[in-house]
Coordinates of C-alpha atoms (C1' of nucleotides) in Angstrom, one line a residue:
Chain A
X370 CA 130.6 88.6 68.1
X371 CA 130.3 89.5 72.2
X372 CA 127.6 87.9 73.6
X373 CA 127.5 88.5 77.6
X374 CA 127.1 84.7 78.5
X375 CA 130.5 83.5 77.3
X376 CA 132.0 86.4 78.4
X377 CA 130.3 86.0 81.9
X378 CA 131.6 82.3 81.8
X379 CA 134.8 83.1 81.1
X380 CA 135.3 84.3 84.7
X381 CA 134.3 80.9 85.6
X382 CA 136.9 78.3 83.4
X383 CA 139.0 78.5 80.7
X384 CA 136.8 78.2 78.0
X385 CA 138.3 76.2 74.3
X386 CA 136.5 77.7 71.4
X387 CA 134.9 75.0 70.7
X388 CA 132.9 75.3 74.3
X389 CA 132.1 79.2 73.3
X390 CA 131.2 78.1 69.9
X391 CA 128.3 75.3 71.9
X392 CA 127.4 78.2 74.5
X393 CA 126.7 80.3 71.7
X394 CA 124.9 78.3 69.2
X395 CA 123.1 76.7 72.8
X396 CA 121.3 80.7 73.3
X397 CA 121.5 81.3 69.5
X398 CA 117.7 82.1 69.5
X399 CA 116.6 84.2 72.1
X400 CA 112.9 85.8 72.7
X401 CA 112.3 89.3 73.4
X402 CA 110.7 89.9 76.7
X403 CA 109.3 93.3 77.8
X404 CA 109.3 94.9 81.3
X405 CA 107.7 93.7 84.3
X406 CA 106.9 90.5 82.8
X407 CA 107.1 87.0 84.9
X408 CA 109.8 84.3 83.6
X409 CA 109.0 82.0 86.3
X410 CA 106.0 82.0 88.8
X411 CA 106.6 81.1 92.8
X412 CA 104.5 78.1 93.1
X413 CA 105.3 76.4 89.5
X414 CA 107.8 74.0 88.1
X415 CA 109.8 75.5 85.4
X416 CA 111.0 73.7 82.3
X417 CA 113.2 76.1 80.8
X418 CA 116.7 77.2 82.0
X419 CA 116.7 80.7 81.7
X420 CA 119.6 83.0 80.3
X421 CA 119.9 86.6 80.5
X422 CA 122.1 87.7 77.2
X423 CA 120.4 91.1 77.9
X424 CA 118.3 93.4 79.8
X425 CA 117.6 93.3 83.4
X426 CA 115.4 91.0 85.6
X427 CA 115.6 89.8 89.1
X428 CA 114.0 87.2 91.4
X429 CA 111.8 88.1 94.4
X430 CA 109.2 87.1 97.1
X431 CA 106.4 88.7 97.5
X432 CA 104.6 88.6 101.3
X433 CA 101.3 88.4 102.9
X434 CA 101.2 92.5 103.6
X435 CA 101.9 92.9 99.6
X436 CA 105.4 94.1 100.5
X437 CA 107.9 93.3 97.8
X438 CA 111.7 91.5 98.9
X439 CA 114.3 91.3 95.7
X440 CA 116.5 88.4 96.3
X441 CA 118.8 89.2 93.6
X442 CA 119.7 90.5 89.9
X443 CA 120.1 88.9 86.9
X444 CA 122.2 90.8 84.5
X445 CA 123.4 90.4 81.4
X446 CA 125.0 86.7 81.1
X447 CA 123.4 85.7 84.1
X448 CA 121.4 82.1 83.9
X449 CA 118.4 81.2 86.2
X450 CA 119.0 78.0 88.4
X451 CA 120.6 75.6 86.6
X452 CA 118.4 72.5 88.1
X453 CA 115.4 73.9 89.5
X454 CA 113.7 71.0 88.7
X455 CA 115.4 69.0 91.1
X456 CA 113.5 71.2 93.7
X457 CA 110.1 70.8 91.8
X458 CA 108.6 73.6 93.0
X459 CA 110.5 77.2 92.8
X460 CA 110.0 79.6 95.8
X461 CA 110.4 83.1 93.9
X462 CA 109.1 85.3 91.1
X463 CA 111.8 85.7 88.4
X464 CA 110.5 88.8 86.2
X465 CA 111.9 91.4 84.5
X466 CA 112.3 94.5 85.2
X467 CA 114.3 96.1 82.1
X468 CA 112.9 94.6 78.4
X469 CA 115.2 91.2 77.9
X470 CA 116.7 89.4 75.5
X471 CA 116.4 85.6 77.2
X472 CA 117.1 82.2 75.6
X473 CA 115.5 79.2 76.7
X474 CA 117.0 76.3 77.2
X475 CA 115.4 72.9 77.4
X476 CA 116.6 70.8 80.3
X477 CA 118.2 68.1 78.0
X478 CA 120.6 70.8 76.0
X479 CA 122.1 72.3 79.6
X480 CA 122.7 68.1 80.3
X481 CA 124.4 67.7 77.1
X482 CA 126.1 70.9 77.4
X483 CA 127.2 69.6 81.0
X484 CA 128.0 66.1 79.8
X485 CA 130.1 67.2 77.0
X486 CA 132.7 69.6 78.1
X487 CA 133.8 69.5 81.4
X488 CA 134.8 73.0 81.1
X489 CA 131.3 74.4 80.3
X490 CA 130.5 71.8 83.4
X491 CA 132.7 73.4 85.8
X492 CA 131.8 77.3 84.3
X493 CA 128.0 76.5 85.3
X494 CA 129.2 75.0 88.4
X495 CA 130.8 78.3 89.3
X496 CA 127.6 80.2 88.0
X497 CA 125.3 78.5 90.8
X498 CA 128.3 79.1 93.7
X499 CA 128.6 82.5 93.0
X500 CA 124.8 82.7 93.0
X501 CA 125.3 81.8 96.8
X502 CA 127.9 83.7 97.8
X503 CA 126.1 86.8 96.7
X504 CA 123.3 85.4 98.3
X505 CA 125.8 85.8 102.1
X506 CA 127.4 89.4 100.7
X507 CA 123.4 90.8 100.7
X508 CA 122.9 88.8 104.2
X509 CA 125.6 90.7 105.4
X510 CA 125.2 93.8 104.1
X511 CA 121.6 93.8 104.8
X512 CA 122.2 92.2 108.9
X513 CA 125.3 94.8 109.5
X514 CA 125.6 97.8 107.8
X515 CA 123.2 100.8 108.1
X516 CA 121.2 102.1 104.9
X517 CA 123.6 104.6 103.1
X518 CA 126.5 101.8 103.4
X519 CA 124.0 99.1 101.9
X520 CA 123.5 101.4 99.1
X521 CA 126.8 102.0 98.3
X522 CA 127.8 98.6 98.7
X523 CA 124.9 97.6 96.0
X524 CA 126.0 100.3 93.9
X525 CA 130.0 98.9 93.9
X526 CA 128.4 95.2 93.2
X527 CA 126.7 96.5 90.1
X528 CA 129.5 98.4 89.1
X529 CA 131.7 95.7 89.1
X530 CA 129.3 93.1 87.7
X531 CA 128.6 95.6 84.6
X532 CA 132.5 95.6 84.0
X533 CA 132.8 91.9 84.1
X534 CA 130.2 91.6 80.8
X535 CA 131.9 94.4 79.3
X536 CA 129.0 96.3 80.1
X537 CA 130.4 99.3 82.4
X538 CA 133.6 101.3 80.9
X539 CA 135.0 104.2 83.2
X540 CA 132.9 103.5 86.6
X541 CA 129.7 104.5 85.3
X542 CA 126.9 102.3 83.9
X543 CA 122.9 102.5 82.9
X544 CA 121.2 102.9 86.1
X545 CA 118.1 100.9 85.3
X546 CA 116.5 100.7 88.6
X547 CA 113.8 103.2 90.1
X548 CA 114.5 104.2 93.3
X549 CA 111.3 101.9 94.7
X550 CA 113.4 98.5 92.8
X551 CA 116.5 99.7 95.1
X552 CA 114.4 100.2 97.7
X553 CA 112.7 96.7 97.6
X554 CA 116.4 95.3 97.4
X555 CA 117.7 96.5 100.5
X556 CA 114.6 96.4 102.8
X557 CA 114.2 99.7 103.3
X558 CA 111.6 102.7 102.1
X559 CA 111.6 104.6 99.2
X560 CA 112.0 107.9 101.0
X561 CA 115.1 106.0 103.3
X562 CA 116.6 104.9 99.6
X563 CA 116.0 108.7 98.4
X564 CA 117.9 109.6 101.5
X565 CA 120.7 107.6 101.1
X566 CA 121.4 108.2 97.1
X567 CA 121.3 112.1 98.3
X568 CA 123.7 111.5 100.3
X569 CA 125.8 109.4 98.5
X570 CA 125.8 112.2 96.0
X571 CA 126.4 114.8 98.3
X572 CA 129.5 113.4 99.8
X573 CA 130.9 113.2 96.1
X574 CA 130.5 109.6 95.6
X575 CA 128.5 109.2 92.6
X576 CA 126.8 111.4 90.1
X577 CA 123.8 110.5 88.2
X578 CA 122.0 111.8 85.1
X579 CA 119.1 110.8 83.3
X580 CA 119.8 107.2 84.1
X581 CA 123.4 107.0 84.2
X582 CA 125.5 106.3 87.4
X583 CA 128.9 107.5 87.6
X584 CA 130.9 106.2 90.6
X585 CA 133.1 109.4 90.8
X586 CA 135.4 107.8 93.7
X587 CA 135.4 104.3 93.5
X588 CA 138.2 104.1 96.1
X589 CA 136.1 106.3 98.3
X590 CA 133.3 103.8 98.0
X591 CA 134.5 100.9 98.1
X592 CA 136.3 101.8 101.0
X593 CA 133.2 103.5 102.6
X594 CA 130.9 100.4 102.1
X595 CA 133.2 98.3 103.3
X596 CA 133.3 96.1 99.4
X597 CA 134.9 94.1 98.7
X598 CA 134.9 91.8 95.3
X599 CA 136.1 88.8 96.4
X600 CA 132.9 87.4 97.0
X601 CA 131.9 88.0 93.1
X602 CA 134.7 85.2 92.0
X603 CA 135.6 87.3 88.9
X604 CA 138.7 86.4 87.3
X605 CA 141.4 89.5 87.8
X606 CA 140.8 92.0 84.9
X607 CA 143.9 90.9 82.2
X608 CA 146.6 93.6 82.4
X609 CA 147.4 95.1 79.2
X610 CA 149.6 93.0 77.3
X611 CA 153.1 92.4 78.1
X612 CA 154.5 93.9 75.2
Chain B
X694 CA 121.8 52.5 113.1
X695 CA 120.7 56.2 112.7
X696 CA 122.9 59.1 111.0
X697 CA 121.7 62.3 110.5
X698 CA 123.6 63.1 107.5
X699 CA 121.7 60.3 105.6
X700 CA 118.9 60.9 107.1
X701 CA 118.7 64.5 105.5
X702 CA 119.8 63.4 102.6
X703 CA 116.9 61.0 102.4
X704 CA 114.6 64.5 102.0
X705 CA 116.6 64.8 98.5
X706 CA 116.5 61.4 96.9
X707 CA 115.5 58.1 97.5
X708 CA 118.1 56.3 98.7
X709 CA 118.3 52.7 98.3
X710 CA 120.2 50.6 100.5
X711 CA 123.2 50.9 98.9
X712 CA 123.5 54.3 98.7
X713 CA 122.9 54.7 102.4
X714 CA 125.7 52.0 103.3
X715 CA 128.4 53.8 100.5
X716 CA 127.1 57.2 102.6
X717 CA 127.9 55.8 105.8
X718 CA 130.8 54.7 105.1
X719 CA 132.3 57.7 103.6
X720 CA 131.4 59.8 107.1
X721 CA 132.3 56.1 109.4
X722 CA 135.0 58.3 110.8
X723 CA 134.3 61.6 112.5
X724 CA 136.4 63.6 114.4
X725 CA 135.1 64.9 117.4
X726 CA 135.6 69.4 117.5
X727 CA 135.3 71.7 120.4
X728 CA 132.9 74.7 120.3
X729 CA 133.6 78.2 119.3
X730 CA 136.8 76.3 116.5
X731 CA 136.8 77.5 113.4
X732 CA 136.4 74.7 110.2
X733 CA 137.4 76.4 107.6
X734 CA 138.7 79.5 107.7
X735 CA 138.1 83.0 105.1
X736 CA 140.3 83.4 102.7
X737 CA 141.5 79.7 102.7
X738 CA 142.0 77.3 100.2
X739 CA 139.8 73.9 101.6
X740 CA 140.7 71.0 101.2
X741 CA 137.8 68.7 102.8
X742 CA 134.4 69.1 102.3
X743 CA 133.0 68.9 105.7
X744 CA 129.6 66.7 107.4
X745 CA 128.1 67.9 110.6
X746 CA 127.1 64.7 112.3
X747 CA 126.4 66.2 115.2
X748 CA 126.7 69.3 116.8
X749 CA 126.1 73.0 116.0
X750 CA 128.3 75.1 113.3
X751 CA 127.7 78.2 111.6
X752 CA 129.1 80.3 108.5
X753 CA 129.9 83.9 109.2
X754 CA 131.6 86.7 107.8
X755 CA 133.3 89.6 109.9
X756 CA 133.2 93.3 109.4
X757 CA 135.7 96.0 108.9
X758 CA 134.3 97.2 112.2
X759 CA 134.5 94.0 114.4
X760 CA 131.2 93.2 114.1
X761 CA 129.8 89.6 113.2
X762 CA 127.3 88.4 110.9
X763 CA 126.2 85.1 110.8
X764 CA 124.9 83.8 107.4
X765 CA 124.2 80.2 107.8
X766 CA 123.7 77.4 110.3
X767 CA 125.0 73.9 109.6
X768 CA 122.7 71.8 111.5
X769 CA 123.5 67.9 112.1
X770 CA 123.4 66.2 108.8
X771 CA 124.7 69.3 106.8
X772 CA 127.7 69.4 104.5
X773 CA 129.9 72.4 103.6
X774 CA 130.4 73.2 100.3
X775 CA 130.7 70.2 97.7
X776 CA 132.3 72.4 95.5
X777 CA 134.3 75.0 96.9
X778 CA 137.4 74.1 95.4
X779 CA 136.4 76.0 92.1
X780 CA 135.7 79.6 93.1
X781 CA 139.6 78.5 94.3
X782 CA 139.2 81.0 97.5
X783 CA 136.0 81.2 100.4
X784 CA 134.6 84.3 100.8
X785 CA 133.7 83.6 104.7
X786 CA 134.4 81.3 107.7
X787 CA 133.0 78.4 109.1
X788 CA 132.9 77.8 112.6
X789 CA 131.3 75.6 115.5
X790 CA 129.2 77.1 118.3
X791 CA 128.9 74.5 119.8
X792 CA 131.2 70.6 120.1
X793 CA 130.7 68.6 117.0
X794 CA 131.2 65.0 115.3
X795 CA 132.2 65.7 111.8
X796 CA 133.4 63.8 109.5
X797 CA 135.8 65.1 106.8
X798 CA 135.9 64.1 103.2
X799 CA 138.2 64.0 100.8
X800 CA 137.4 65.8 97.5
X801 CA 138.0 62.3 95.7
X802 CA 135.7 60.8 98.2
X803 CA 132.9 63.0 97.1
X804 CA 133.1 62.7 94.0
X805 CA 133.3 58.9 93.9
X806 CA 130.1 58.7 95.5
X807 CA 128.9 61.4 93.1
X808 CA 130.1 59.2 90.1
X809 CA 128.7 56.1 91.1
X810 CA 125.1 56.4 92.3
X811 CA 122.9 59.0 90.4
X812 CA 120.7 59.1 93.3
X813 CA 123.5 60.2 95.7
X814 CA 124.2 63.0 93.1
X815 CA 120.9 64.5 93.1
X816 CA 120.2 64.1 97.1
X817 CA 123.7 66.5 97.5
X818 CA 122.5 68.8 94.0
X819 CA 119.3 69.0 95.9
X820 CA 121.5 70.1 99.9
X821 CA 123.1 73.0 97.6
X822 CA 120.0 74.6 96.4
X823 CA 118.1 74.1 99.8
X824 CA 121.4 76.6 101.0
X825 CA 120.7 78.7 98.7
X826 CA 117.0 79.1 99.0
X827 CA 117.2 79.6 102.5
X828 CA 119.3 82.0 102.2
X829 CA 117.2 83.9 99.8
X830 CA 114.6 83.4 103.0
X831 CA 116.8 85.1 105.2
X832 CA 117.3 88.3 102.8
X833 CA 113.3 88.4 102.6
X834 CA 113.4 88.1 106.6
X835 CA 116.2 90.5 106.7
X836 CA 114.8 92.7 104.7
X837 CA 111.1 92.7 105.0
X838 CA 110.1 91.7 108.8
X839 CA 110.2 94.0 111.6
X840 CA 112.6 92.1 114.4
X841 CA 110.2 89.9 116.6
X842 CA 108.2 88.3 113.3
X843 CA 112.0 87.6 112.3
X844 CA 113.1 85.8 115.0
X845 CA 109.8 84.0 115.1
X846 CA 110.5 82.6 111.4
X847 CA 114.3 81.5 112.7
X848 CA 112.6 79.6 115.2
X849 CA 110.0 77.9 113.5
X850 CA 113.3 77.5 110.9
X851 CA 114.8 75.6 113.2
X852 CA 112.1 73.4 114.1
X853 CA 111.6 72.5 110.8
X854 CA 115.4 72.0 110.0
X855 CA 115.5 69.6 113.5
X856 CA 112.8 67.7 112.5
X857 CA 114.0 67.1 109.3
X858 CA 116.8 64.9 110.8
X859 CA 115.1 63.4 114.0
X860 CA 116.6 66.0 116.8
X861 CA 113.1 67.7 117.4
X862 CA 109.9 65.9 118.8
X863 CA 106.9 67.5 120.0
X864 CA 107.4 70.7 119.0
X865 CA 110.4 71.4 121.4
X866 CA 114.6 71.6 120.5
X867 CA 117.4 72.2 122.5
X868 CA 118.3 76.2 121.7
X869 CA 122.1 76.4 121.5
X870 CA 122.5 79.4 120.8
X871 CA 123.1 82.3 123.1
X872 CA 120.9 85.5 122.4
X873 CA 124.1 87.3 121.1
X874 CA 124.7 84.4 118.4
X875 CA 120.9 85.0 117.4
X876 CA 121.4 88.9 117.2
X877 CA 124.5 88.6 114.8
X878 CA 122.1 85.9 112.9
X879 CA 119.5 88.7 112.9
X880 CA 121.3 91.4 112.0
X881 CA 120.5 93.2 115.1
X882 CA 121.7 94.6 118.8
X883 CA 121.4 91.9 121.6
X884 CA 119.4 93.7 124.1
X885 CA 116.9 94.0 120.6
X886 CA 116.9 90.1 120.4
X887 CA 116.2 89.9 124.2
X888 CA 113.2 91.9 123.5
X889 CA 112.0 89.9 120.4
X890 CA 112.4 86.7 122.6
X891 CA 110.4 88.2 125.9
X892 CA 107.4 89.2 123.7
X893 CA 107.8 85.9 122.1
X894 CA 107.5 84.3 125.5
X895 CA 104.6 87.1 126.7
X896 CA 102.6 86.6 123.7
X897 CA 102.4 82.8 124.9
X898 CA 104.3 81.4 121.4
X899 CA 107.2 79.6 122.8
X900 CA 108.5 78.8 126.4
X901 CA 112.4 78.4 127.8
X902 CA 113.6 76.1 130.1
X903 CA 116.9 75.5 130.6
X904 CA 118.4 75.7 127.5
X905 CA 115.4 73.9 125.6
X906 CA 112.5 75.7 123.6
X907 CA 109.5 74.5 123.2
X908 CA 107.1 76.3 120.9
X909 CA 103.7 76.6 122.5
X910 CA 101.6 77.8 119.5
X911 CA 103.3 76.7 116.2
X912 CA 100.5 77.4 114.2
X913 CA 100.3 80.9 115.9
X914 CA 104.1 81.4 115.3
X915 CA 104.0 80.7 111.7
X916 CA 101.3 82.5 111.1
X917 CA 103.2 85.8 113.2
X918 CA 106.0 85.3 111.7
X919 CA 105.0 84.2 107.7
X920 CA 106.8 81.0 107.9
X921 CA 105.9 78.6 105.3
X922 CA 108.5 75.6 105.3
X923 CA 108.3 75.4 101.5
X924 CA 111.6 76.8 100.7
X925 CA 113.6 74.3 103.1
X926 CA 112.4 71.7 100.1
X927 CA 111.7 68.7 103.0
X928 CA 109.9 65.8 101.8
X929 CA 106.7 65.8 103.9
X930 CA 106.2 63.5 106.9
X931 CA 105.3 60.3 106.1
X932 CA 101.9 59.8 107.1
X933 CA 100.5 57.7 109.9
X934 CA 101.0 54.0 108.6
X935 CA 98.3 53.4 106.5
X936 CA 96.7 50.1 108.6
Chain C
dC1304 C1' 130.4 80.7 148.0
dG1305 C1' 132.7 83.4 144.2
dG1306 C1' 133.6 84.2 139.5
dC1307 C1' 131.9 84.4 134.9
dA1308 C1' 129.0 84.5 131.0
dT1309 C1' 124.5 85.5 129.7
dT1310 C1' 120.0 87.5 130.2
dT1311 C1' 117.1 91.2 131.4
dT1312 C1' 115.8 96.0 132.1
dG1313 C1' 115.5 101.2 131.8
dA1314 C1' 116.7 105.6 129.8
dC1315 C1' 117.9 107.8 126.0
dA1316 C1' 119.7 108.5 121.2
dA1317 C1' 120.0 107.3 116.3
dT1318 C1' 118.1 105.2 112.5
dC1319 C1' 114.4 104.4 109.7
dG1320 C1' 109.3 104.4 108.2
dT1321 C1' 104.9 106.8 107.1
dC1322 C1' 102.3 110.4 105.4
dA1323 C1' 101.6 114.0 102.5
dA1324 C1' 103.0 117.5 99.6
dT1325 C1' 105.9 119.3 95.9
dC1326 C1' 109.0 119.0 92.1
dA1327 C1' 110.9 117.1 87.8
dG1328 C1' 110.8 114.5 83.6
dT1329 C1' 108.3 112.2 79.9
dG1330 C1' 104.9 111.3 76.7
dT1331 C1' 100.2 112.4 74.7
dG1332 C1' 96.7 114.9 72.6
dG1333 C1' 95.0 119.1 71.0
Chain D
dC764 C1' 103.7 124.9 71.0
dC765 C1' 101.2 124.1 75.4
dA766 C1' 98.0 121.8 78.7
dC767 C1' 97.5 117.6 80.9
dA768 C1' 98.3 113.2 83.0
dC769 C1' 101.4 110.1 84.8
dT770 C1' 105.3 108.2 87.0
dG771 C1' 109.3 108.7 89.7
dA772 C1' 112.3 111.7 92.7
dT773 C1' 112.6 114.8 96.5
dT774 C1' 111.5 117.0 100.9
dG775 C1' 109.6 118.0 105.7
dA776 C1' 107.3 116.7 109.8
dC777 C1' 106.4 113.3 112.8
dG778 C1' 106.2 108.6 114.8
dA779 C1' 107.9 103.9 115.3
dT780 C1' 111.6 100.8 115.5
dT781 C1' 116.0 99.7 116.8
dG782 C1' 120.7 100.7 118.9
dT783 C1' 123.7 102.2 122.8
dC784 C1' 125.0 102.5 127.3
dA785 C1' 125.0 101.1 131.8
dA786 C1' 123.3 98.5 135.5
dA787 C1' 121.1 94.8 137.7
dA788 C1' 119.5 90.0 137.8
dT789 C1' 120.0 85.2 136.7
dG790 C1' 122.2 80.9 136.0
dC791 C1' 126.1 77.9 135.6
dC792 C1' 130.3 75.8 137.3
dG793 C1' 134.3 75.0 140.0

DNA sequence: CGGCATTTTGACAATCGTCAATCAGTGTGG
DNA sequence: CCACACTGATTGACGATTGTCAAAATGCCG
């Protein structure tokens, strides 16, 4: 059975079976939730653990001129701050923005998880610090490199997130932003986000239909938008077996 | 005796005696580092996770074209990276900009004072989030405010930050940075930055002297800039003893 | 005083945002 | 099947913000 948490966590630790076998029976009853609904509201204190086995939600701020800021995605295996309630209050919306498939996890079974396997310990671990480090990468692209480049850079992160949950084959994955989500992602306009996919498409960089991206020169990219995937932590992708 | 790095700390957890003197001791012996050195450098393996005692450092990543982004300010009583040893590589470089007393400890030293006092454990959980929700402020800055309201919420970020540890009275901090270091914070051109800073000064919300910034109309400036210090997660000053 | 880094300014160009209209896709009801 | 409404994508024209280049002014330090 895949399920996109172990396999995200997997990038993160060596995992024994018996830890996937805990992870798994840990988000063995997830809730449906549909789109544009709120997990977590800015301003409360949340008393679930959050974890994305699938769909598509992110966190953002909203400001006082009604402008929208995403802060970042949560995909497929992705878990929402691991001890929020260490904070007490959160500072973000987390909603979705694809219907989800989310288990909840009370505070006490992430401790036991924790407390139990220090591989599963040192998997979330690496969760929250690659949480941060994408945090910098969308500092960085956002402070230094003009809008096209930002989109393409965006474009090679989801790519390459996609792959590690098994979710992206051949450079091309289920586009499920609108152009005003990407938009509210990298600070920019709609039209300016329009501008930049057209050109991105022009240039022979991607293709897209009905909701599909295909990176059709990932080197080109990559290499375009200056990404890199270090940041992302991902374990190398295994080469095919030896023999 | 006062020490900055417990002193922040303090904002995470109470501390009881003990912890503070097993604290101290671990950073008793800093090693004084000249300005513009670089800590830890991208792409290395660390060994020490790092206290600014005193001092100014930052974390920054370079471009393929030579240009600099800055994506985080380590501030007296800030730590590098508890954990960095398990995404094995960093992603970016750390750096002083201006001389510093740090103290460097050993990963076995951390964790030691993690193991031991549950309190010390949740003050330094608590330092990791605060990084990364201010650097999910900075992407909403970044992204959403138009240059001068961004510098204005640095400032007032700063403020806030320097208070937290003692190193601002009255509203006023010593400003060590140049106005290029702000424009690679900012993610814009210098002569930009200057501008941001003279309409600052013309719309009477902070004055310069010297290399120390006082800000004139904080109330004003927060409100100009959206600045609410909720995401630095400080506990709030202690009121006015009560007789 | 003389060097040097930093700040400041002006003129001009490039990038990006706003507004408004059109186009395309999708689903609904008749 | 088509008309209709609705959302999202696309485009053009224009204005605002920001970047670049170059020069001058300021401040700091030996």
């Amino acid at each position: 059975m895949r399920n996109t948490f172990v396999e995200r966590l997997r990038h993160g630790c060596d995992l024994t079976d018996d830890d996937e076998s805990r992870l798994l029976e840990a988000v063995a009853e997830p809730v449906s939730v549909g789109v544009q609904e709120v997990l977590i509201r800015e301003g409360a204190d949340p008393q679930f653990v959050h974890v994305v086995l699938d769909g598509f939600a992110c966190r953002y701020k909203r400001l006082e001129d009604g402008t929208r800021q995403i802060i970042g995605y949560l995909l497929p295996g992705d878990m929402c701050d691991l001890h929020v309630s260490i904070l007490g209050e959160i500072d973000h919306t987390i909603g979705t923005l694809q219907p989800c498939s989310i288990a909840r996890l009370a505070a006490q079974t992430v401790e036991d998880l924790v407390d139990r396997s220090p591989r599963i310990r040192r998997a979330l671990w690496w969760a929250t610090l690659v949480d941060v480090s994408t945090c910098r990468e969308w500092i960085t692209s956002m402070g230094r490199r003009p809008a096209d480049r930002q989109l393409a850079h965006l474009l090679c992160e989801l790519l390459f997130r996609y792959q590690a949950v098994g979710l992206a084959t051949d450079n091309s994955y289920n586009l499920f932003l609108t152009q005003t989500e990407f938009s509210d992602t990298l600070g920019m306009s709609t039209v300016h986000a329009n501008r930049s996919f057209k050109l991105l498409r022009e240039d022979g960089y991607i293709r897209v239909n009905s909701k599909v991206i295909t990176i059709t020169n990932l080197e080109g990219l990559m290499k375009f938008s200056g990404f890199s995937p270090n940041y992302l932590h991902l374990r190398k992708q295994e080469k095919s077996k030896p023999n």
